Each structure stands twice: as C-alpha cells, then as structure tokens.
Coordinates of C-alpha atoms in Angstrom, one line a residue:
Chain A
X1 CA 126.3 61.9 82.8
X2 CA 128.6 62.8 85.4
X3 CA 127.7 64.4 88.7
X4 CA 129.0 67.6 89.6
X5 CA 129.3 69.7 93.5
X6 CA 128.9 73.3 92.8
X7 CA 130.1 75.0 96.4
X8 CA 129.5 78.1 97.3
X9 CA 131.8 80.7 98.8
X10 CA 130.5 83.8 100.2
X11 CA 130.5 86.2 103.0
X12 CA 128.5 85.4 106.6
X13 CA 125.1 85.0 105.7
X14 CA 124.0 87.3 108.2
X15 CA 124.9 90.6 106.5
X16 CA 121.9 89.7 104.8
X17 CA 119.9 91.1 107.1
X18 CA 116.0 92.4 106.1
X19 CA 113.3 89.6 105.7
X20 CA 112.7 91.7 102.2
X21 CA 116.2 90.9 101.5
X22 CA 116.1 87.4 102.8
X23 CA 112.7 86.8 100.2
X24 CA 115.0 88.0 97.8
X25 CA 117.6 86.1 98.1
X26 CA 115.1 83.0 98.3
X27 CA 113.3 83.5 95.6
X28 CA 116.7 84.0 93.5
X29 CA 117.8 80.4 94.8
X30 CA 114.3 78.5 94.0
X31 CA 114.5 80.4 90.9
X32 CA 117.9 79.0 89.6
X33 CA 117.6 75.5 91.2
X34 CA 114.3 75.3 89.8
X35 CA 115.5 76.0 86.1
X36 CA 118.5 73.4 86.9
X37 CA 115.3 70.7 88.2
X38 CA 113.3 71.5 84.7
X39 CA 115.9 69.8 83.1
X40 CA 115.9 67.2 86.0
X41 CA 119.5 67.5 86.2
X42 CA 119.3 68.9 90.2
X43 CA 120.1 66.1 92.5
X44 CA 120.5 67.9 96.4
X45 CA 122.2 70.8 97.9
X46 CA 121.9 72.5 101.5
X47 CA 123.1 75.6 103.1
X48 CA 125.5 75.4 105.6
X49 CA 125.1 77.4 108.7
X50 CA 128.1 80.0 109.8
X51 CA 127.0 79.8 113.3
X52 CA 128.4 76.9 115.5
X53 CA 130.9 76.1 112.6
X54 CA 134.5 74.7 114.3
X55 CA 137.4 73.5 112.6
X56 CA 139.5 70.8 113.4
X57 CA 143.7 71.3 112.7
X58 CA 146.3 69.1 112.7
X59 CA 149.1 70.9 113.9
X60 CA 153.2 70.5 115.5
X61 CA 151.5 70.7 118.9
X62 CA 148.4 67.8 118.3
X63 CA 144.6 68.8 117.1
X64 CA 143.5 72.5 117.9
X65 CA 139.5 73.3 116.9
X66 CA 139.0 77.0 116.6
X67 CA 135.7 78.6 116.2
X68 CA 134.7 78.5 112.4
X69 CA 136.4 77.9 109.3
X70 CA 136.9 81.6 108.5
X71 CA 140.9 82.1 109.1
X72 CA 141.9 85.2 107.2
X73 CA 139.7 84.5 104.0
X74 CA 136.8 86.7 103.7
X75 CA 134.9 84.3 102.0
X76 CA 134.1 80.8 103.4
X77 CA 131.7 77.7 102.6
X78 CA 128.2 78.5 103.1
X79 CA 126.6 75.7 100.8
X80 CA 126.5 73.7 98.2
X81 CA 124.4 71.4 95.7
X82 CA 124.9 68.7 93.4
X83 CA 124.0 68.5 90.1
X84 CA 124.1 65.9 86.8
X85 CA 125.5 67.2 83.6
X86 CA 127.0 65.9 80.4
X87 CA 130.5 67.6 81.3
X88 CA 132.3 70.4 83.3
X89 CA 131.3 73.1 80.9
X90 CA 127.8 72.4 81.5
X91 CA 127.8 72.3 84.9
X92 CA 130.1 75.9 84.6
X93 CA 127.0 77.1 82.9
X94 CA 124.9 76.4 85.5
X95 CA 127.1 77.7 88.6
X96 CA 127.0 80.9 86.8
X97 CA 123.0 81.1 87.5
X98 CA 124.0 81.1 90.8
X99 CA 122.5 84.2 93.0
X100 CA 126.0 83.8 95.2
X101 CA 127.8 85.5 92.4
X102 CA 126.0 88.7 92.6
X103 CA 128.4 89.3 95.3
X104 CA 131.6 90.4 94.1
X105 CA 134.6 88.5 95.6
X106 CA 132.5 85.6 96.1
X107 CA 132.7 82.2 94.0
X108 CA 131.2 78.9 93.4
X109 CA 133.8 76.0 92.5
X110 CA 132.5 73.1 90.6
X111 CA 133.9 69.9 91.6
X112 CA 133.0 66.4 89.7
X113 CA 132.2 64.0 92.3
X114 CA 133.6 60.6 91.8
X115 CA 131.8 58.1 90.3
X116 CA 133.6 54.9 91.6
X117 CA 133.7 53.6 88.3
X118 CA 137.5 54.7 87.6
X119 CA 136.8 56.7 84.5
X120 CA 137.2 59.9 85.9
Chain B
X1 CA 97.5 81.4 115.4
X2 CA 97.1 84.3 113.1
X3 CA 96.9 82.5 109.4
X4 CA 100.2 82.8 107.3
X5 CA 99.3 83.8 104.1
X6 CA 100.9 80.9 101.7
X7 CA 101.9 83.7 99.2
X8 CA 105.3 82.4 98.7
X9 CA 106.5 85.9 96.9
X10 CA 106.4 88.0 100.2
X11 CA 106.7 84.5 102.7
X12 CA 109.6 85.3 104.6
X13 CA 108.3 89.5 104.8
X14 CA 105.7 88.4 106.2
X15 CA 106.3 85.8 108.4
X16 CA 109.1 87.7 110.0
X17 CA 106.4 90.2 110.5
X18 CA 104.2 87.7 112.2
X19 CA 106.5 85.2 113.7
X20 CA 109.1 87.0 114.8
X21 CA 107.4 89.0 118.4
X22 CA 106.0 85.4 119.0
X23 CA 109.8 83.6 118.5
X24 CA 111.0 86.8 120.9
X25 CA 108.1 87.1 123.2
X26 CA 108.0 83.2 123.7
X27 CA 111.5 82.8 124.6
X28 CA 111.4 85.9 127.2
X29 CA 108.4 84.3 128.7
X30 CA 110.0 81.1 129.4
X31 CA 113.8 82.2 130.1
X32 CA 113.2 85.8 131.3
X33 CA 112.8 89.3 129.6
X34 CA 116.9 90.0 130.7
X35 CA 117.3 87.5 127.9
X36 CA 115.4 89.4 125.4
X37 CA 118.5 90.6 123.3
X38 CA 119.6 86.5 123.1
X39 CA 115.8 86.1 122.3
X40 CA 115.7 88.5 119.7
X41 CA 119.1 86.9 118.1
X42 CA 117.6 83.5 118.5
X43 CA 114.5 84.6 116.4
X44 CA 116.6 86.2 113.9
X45 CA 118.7 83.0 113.4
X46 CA 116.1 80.8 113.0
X47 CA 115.0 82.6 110.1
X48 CA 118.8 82.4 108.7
X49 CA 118.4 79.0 109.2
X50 CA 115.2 78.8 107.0
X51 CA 117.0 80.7 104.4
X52 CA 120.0 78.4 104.8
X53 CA 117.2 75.4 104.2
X54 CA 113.8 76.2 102.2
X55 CA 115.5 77.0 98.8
X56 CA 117.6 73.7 99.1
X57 CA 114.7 71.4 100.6
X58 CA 111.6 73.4 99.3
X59 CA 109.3 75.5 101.8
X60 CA 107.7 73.3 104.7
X61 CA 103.8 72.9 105.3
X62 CA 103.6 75.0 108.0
X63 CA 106.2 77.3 107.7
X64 CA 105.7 79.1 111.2
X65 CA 106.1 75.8 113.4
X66 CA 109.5 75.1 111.6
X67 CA 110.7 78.6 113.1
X68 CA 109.4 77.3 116.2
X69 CA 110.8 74.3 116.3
X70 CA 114.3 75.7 114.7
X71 CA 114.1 78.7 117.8
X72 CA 113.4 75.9 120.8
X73 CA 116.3 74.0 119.7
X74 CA 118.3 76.9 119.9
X75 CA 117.1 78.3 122.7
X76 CA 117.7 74.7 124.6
X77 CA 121.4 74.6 123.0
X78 CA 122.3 78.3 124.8
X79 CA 119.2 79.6 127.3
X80 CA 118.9 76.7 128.8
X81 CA 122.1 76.4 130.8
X82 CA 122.5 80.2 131.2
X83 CA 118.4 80.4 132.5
X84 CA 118.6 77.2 134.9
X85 CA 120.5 78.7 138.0
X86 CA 117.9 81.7 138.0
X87 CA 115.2 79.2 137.5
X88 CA 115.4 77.2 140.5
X89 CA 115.9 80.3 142.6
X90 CA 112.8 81.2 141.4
X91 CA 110.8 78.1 141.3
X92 CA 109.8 78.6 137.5
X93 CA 108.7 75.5 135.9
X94 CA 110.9 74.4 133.3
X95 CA 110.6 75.2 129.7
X96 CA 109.0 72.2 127.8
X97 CA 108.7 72.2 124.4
X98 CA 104.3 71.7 124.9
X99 CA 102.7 74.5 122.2
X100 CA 101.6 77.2 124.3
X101 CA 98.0 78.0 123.0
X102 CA 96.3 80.7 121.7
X103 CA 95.4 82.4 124.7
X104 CA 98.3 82.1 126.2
X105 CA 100.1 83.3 123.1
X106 CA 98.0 86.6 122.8
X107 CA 98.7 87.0 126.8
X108 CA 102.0 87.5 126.3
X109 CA 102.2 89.8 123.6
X110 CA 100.4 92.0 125.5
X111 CA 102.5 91.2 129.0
X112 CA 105.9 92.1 126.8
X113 CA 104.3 94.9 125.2
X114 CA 103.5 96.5 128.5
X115 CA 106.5 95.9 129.8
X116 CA 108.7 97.8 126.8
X117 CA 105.9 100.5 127.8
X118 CA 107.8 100.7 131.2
X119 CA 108.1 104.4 132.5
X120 CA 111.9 103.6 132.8
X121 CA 111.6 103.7 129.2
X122 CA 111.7 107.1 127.0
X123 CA 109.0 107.1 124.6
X124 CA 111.4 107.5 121.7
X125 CA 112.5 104.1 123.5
X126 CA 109.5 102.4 123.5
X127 CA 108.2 103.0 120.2
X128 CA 111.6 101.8 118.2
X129 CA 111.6 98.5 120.8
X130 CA 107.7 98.0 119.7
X131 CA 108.8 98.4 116.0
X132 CA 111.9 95.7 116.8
X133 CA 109.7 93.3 119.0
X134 CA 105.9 93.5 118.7
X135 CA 106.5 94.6 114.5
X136 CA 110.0 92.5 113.5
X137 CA 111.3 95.5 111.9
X138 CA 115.0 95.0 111.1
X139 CA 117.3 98.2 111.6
X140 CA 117.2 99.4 108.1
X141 CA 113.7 99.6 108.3
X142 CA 113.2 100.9 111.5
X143 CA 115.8 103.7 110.7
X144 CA 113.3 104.5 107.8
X145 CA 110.1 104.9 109.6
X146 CA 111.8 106.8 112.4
X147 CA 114.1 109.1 110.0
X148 CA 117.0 108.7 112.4
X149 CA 120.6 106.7 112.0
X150 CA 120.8 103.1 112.3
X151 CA 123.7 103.9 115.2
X152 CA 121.0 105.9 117.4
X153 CA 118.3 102.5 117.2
X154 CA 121.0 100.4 117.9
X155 CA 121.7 102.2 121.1
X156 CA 118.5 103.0 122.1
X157 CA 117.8 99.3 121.7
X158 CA 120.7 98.3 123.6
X159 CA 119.9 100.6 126.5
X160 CA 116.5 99.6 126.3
X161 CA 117.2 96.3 127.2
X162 CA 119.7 96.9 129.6
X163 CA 117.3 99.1 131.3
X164 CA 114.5 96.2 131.4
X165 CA 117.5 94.3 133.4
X166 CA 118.7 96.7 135.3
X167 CA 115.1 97.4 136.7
X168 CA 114.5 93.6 137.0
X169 CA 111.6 94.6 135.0
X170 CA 109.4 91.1 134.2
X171 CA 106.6 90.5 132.2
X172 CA 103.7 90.6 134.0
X173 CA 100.7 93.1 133.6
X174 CA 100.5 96.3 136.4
X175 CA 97.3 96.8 137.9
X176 CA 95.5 99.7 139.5
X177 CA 96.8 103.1 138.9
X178 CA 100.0 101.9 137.9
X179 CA 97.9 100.0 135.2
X180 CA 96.3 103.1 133.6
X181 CA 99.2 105.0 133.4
X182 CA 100.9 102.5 131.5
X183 CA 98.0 102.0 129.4
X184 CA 98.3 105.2 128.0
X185 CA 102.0 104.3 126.8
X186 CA 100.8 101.3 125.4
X187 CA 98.2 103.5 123.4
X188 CA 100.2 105.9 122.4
X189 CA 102.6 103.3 121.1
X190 CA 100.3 101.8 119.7
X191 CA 99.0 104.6 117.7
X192 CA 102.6 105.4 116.6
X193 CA 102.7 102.2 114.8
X194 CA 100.0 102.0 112.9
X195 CA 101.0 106.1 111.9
X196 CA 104.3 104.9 110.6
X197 CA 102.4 101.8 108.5
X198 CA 100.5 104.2 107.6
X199 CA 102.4 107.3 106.0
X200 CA 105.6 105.8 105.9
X201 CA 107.6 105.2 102.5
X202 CA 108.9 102.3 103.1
X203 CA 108.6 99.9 99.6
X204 CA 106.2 97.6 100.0
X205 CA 102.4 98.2 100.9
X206 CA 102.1 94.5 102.1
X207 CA 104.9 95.3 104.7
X208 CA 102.5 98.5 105.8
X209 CA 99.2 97.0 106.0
X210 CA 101.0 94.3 107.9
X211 CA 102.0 97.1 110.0
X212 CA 98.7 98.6 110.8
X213 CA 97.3 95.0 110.9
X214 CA 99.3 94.6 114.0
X215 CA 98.8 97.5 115.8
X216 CA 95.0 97.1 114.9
X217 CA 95.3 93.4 116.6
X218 CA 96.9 94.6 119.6
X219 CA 93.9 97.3 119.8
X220 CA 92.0 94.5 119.8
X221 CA 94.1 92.3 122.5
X222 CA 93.2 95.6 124.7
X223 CA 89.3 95.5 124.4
X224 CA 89.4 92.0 125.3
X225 CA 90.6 92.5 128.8
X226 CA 88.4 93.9 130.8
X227 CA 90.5 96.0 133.0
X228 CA 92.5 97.6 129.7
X229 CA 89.3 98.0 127.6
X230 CA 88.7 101.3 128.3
X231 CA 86.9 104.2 126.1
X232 CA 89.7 105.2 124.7
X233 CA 91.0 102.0 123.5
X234 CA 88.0 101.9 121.6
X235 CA 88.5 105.0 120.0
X236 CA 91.7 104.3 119.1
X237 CA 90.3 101.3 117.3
X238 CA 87.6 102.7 115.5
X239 CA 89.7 105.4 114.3
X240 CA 91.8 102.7 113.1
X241 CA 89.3 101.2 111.5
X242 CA 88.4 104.2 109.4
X243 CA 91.7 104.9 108.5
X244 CA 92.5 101.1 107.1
X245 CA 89.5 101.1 105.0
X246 CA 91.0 103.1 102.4
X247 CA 94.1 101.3 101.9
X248 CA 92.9 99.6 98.7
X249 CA 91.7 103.3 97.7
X250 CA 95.1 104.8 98.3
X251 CA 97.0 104.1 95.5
X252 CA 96.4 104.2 91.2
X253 CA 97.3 101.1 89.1
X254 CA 101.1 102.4 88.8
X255 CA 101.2 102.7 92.7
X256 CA 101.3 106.5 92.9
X257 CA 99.6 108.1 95.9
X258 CA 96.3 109.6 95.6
X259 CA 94.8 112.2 97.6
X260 CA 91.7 111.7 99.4
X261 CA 89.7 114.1 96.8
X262 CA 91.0 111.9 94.1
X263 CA 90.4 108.5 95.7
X264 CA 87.7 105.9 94.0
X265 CA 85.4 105.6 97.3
X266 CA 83.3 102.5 96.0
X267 CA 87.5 101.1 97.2
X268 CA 87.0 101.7 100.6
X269 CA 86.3 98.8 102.8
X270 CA 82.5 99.3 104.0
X271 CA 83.0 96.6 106.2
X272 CA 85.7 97.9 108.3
X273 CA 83.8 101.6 108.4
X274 CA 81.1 99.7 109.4
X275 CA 83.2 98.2 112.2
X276 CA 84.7 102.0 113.3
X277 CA 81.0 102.9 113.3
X278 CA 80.8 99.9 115.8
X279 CA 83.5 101.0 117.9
X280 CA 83.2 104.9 118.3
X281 CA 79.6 104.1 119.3
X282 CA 80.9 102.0 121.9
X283 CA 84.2 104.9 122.5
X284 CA 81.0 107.2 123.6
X285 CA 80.9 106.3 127.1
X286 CA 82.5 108.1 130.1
X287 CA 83.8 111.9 131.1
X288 CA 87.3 111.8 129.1
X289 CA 87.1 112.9 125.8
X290 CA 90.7 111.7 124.5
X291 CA 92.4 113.0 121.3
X292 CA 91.8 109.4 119.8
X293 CA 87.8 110.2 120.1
X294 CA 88.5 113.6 118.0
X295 CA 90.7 111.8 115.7
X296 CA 88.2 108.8 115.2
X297 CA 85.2 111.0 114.4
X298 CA 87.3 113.2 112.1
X299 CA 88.2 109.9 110.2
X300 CA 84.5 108.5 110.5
X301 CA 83.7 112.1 109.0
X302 CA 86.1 111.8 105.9
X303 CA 84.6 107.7 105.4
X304 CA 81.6 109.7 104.0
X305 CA 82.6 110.6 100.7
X306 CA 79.7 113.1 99.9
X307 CA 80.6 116.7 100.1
X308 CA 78.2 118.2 101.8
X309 CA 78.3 121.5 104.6
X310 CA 76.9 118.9 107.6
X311 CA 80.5 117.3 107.1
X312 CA 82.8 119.6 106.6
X313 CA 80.9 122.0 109.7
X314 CA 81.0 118.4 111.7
X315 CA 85.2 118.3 110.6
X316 CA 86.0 121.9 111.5
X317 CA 83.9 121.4 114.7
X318 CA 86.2 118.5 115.6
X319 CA 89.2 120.1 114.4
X320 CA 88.9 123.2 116.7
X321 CA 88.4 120.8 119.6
X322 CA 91.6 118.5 118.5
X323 CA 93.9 121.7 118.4
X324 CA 93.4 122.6 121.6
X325 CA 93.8 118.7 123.0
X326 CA 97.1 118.6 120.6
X327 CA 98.2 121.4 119.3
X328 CA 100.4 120.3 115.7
X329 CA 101.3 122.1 112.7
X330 CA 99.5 119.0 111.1
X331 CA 96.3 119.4 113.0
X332 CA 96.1 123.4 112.3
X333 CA 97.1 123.1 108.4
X334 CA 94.3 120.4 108.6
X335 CA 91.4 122.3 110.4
X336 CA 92.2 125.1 107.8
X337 CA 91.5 123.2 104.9
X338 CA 88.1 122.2 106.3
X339 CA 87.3 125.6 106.9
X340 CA 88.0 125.5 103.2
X341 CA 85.7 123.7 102.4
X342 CA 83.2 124.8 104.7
X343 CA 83.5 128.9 104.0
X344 CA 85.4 129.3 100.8
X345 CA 89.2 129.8 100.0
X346 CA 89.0 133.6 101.3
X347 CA 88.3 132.7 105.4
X348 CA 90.7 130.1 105.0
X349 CA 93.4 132.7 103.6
X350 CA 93.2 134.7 106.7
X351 CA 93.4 132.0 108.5
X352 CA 96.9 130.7 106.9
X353 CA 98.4 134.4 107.0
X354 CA 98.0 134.2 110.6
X355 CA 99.6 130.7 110.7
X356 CA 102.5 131.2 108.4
X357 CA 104.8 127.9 108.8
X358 CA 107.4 129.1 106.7
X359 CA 109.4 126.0 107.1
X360 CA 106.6 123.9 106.7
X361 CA 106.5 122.5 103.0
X362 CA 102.4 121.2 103.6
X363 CA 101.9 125.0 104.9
X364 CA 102.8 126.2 101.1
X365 CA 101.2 123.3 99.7
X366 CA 97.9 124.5 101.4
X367 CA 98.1 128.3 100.5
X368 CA 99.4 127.3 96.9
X369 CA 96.0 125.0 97.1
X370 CA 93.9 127.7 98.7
X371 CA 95.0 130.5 96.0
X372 CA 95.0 128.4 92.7
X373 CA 91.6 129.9 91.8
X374 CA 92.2 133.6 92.9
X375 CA 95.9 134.1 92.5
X376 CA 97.6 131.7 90.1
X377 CA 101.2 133.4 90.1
X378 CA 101.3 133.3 94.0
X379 CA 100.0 129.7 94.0
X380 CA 102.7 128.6 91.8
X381 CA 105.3 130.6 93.9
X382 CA 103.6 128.5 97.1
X383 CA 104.2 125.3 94.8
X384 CA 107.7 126.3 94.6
X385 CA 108.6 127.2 97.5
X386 CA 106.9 123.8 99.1
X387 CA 109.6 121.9 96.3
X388 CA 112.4 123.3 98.0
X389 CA 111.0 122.1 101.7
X390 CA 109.6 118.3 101.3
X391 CA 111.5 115.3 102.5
X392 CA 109.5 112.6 101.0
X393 CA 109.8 111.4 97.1
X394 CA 106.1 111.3 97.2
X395 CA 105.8 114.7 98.3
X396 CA 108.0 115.7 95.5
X397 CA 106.3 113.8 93.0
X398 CA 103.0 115.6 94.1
X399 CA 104.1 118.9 94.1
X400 CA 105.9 118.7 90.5
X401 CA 102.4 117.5 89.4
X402 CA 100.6 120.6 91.0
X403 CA 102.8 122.5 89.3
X404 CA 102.6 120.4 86.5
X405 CA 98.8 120.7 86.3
X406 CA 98.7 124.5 86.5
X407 CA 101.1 125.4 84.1
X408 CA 104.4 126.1 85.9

C-alpha cells in the first residue's frame, strides 16, 4: 500500500459565492472523502486558502515574493488530501470522485508520496 | 445565542443566515460602521475559510464560535492597524476578544439596523443593505427577491456604505422625534423582509422561513425596548404571526403552492395565531390606526378557516379601510374578492369592470375566478390573457392548472 497526494487545481474559491452553493460544494466533498474513508484508505487533506497566499522566486536580481501563486495560470492550488491505495490506477479512480472536476479546466494531479523505503 | 440547528444538509444556509449580521454587526461595533464593507468581507471569508476546512477536518462542535473565532483573527490581522489611530482619538476601548453577551448581541443588531434605516438612505437603499446585513443574503439572492440586476445592488450597496461614512453616521440609537421617525423606516423595513421571505421564489423554503424568522425576531427586539415598543410594532408582529402560521400549510407533498381555499387548516400553527391574537390585543391601544393594524386583523380574519358572512363582512370592512391608508392594485383586487365572498360573483363583477388592470395578470386571474360559474368562455379568455402577463413560474403553473381544471 502506497500513499498517494491528490492536489487540487481550481479557480479562486470565492466565485463560489452563495452559502446554498457553499453547502453544496460541502456536502459534495464529505460525500467523496467519506466513500474514500469507508474503505479506510483516507489519511488527511486541507484546503488551502487563496487569500494571503505569497510566493517566494528565485530570480537574476535575488528573492522577489509577489502576492499569490496565480501568475498567468487560471488555475492554482487550492487543496489537497492524501490517500492509501494499492497503486496509481486506484488512486486515479478515486481523484475522479473529486467534486473539483465539475469545473471544466480544472484538475487534480495524483502524486505518490515517498515512502523512504527506496522502492518507489 | 439563537440555536443553530445541527442539520448538517442546510448548515452553512443557515448559519450564514444567522451568523453572518452578527460576524458584520460585531466587527462594526468594535472597529466602526465606516468599516462595514471590510466587515462584511471579513464575515464572508470566514465562511470560505470553513469551506476551505469542515470537509477536510469534519464540522466543529459549535460551528458558530469557529466563525467567530476565524472573523476576530482576521479582523485583528487587518482592522486592527487601520482602526487604532481613530481609536485613540476617540477614546474607544480596545477590541478584546471577551464574548460579548446576549444582550449586548441583540443591542446591536438593532443599533446597526437603525442606522442602515438612516434618512440619508433611500428606502430602495435600506431594504437591499437589511437583506445584505441583518438577512446575509449574497447578491444572487438578493437580486432575486428584489427583481433588479446584480450591478444595481452592488452599487446601491456601495453607495450605501459610502454614505454611512460620509455622514459619519455611528451606531448608536436616536431618541426623541428623531427616534420615531426612524422607527417607522425600521418598520417598514422590516415588513419588507419578511414580504420577500414570504412570496418570494427563491428555492428553498428553509432559506424563507429563515427569512421571516428574522424579521419576526427583530419585531421582537422592538417590543422589548421600551421607547421603540410602540402599537404599531405590535401590530406588525401579530400580523406576522398570522401570516407564519401557515407556512407548513402552504405547500402539497411535491412542494407546489396551494391557495388559501385549498390549504389543510388543521397545518396551521395554533400556537403562533394564538400568539397574533396576543399581540393585536396588545396593538389596540392609542389614536393611530397604522396600515400594519388593518393588515394584522385581515390576517387574524383569514387564521379562521370557517366560511362564514361575520368573516368575510369583518375582511371587506377592513379592506375598505386599508385602501384608503394604502391604496395598491393588490389591496383593491383583494378587497374585491372578499366582497366575493360576502355578496356573490355579480357585485364583485361591477366592482372589477370599474377597476380594469389590464396589465395586471392577478386582475384577470380574479375576473376569470369571478366568472367561471356564469361565463365560462370569458373566464377562460381571463385565464389566458393572465398566461400572457405573470412573471413568476408559480403563477404560471397556477394559471395552466385553472385552465387545466376548466377545460381550456
């Protein structure tokens, strides 16, 4: 069993704006972690807030932080969680649950974290 | 603090309903109301922030005190700094992060709403900043209970507030004269918002009652202060009482309307009539007899479901009086059908002729009504011509039914 980070890319949260939406948008969430957990292959996750986000470059001129990782991508990290599964495919399955991808343009990349063990 | 219903399928509805005036209010109280746009924002954010969280981490005990605590933070981060040069010139007392209590709570809602009551303030004004601030409602919602573009609110919001600033406008509570006057703002307000939970379309009936609920509580907030419980507050209540005690009555098991004729009365809440009962009684005092004391005893009159010629001569009574307080296309298609019911469909014919609101799609759904018996092919013409005039699905719905129902 290998562990997997399924991250989210999607558009400012805050286009999502009606409490009705928000519930929504909630429920979908609980919904698909909570068929990941029956299983008991859910280990954490988080959102990650837009607002206050900075980023830190190395450039020709020294370290510049600019307000937010959104450059010229629409798109940009807005969470992430961490699951077990028996191998990429599996954890595939279960990043297309996700409610992010209702939103076309929008993606979820599954990265294997690693193990330490120097199998992966 | 009002009790948050743990019903985790409409939480975050109805918390924003709840919690989002007290995040605002709060804030404005401690940093100042020319911060209410940042308040607003802040209160907005924090329940971003609970989205960005409660899926991940589950839903927290006490759901509204997470907001809190998520909005103070926030508010320290960026008020704070912005706030503390006005503050010492005015000698406020800094914001801790104590909970303020109940009292102190309810205090304020009523010191913010009398201040978005400000005369400086149009009325179309004050009612979309109640349904922002004192109801939560976002702009897609608002823009549906107002029927008007989501550009107009956001200005009218926008100058709202810069108005409140520009006046130096605070929240505190005007007394005297200045008092009255504003009360009636306040009431009128007040009355718009539970008329928009009420008859609007909006989807969900939780989000309505919640609606009505409020303005019902802030009634409420009114008769508790002595020098805003006047008569008319009272009416305003009771007639809000009457009108709520139908709400489970209102609607058949696949959520279509019903009209009142059709409505299962042994639904309606006896317990609030009972309390509108209370509260006209109590309304009865004094020389002014405000349009809220007509409306409440029109609506105590229509919580008796028995058909009988006291009522209806009681309702066109009342009617005849409320037409000349507040003359309305409603009011006069209204007092007609009750002299339908009082005199038979032939007085009540005259009386539409006269009227003839030929833009008015309720106008031909009351003649079409008041000739179905006598005059079937002009009823269904009435029918069809009110088709072509609603605005409202459910309106629709209803007339296709009529027509439906008698053959057309």
């Amino acid at each position: 069993m290998q562990e997997y980070v399924l991250i989210f890319r999607h558009e400012d949260g805050k286009e999502v704006a009606s409490p009705e939406q928000m519930q929504e948008w909630m429920k979908q969430t609980m919904d698909w972690i909570g068929t990941i957990a029956a299983k008991n292959k859910f280990v954490s996750g988080t959102g990650l807030p837009f607002e206050e986000a900075k980023v830190v470059k190395a450039t020709d001129k020294g370290l510049i932080v600019t307000n937010g990782p959104f450059g010229d991508i629409k798109e940009t990290l807005g969470g992430f969680v961490i699951v077990k599964a028996d191998s990429v495919e599996e954890a595939v399955e279960f990043a297309k649950g996700s409610p992010v991808l209702q939103g076309v343009g929008n993606s979820v990349e599954v990265r294997k974290i690693a193990s330490g063990d120097g199998i992966h | 603090m009002a009790s948050i219903k743990q019903d985790t399928a409409q939480l975050v509805p109805h918390l924003f309903r709840t919690e989002f005036r007290k995040i605002t209010t709060y804030l404005c109280c401690q940093y100042g109301l020319e911060y209410l746009g940042e308040a607003e924002d802040i209160a907005s954010e924090s329940f971003l922030a609970a989205l960005e969280t409660w899926p991940y981490k589950g839903i927290p005990p006490n759901p509204a005190a997470w907001l809190y605590r998520v909005a103070k933070n926030k508010a320290m981060n960026r008020l704070e700094q912005k706030a503390s040069r006005r503050k010492i010139e005015a000698q406020l007392p800094a914001a801790d992060g104590e909970d303020i209590s109940y009292a102190e709570e309810e205090g304020d809602q009523l010191r913010m709403l009398f201040a978005i009551c400000h005369p400086a303030l149009s009325q179309e004004t004050q009612v979309t900043m109640a349904l922002r601030i004192m109801a939560g409602f976002g702009l897609d919602e608002i823009s549906s209970a107002l029927l008007i573009g989501k550009e107009t609110i956001q200005k009218r919001l926008y100058r709202g507030r810069e108005t409140l600033k520009e006046r130096g406008i605070v929240l505190e509570m005007p007394t005297g004269a200045a008092l009255q006057e504003r009360l009636e703002m306040v009431l009128l307000t007040i009355y718009l918002m539970f008329t928009e939970g009420y008859y609007s379309e909006t989807k969900e009936e939780l989000i309505r009652e919640d609606l009505c609920f409020e303005a019902m509580r802030l009634a409420y907030l009114l008769t508790e202060l002595p020098q805003t419980n006047s008569p008319k507050v009272r009416a305003l209540l009771a007639l809000f009482c009457f009108q709520a005690s139908r709400f489970a009555a209102r609607r058949n098991k696949n959520g279509e309307w019903l009209l009142y004729d059709q409505q299962d009365a042994s639904l309606w809440d006896q317990q609030l009539i009972a309390k509108g009962v209370e509260w006209l009684h109590k309304a009865s005092v004094g020389e002014e007899l405000s349009f809220y004391h007509l409306e409440a005893a029109i609506a105590y009159w229509y919580s008796r479901p028995e058909d009988s010629p006291e009522k209806w001569e009681a309702i066109v009574g009342l009617y005849e009086q409320l037409i000349v307080l507040k003359p309305s296309p409603v009011v006069a298609l209204n007092r007609i059908f009750a002299v339908y019911k009082l005199r038979g469909a032939k007085e009540a014919i005259n009386l539409a002729d006269r009227l003839a609101l030929t833009d008015n799609p309720y106008y031909y759904m009351l003649v079409g009504e008041l000739h179905s018996e006598l005059d079937k092919p002009y009823a269904l013409e009435c029918f069809r011509k009110a088709h072509q005039l609603v605005h409202t699905d459910a309106d629709r719905r209803f007339v296709e039914k009529r027509l439906q129902e008698m053959g057309g």
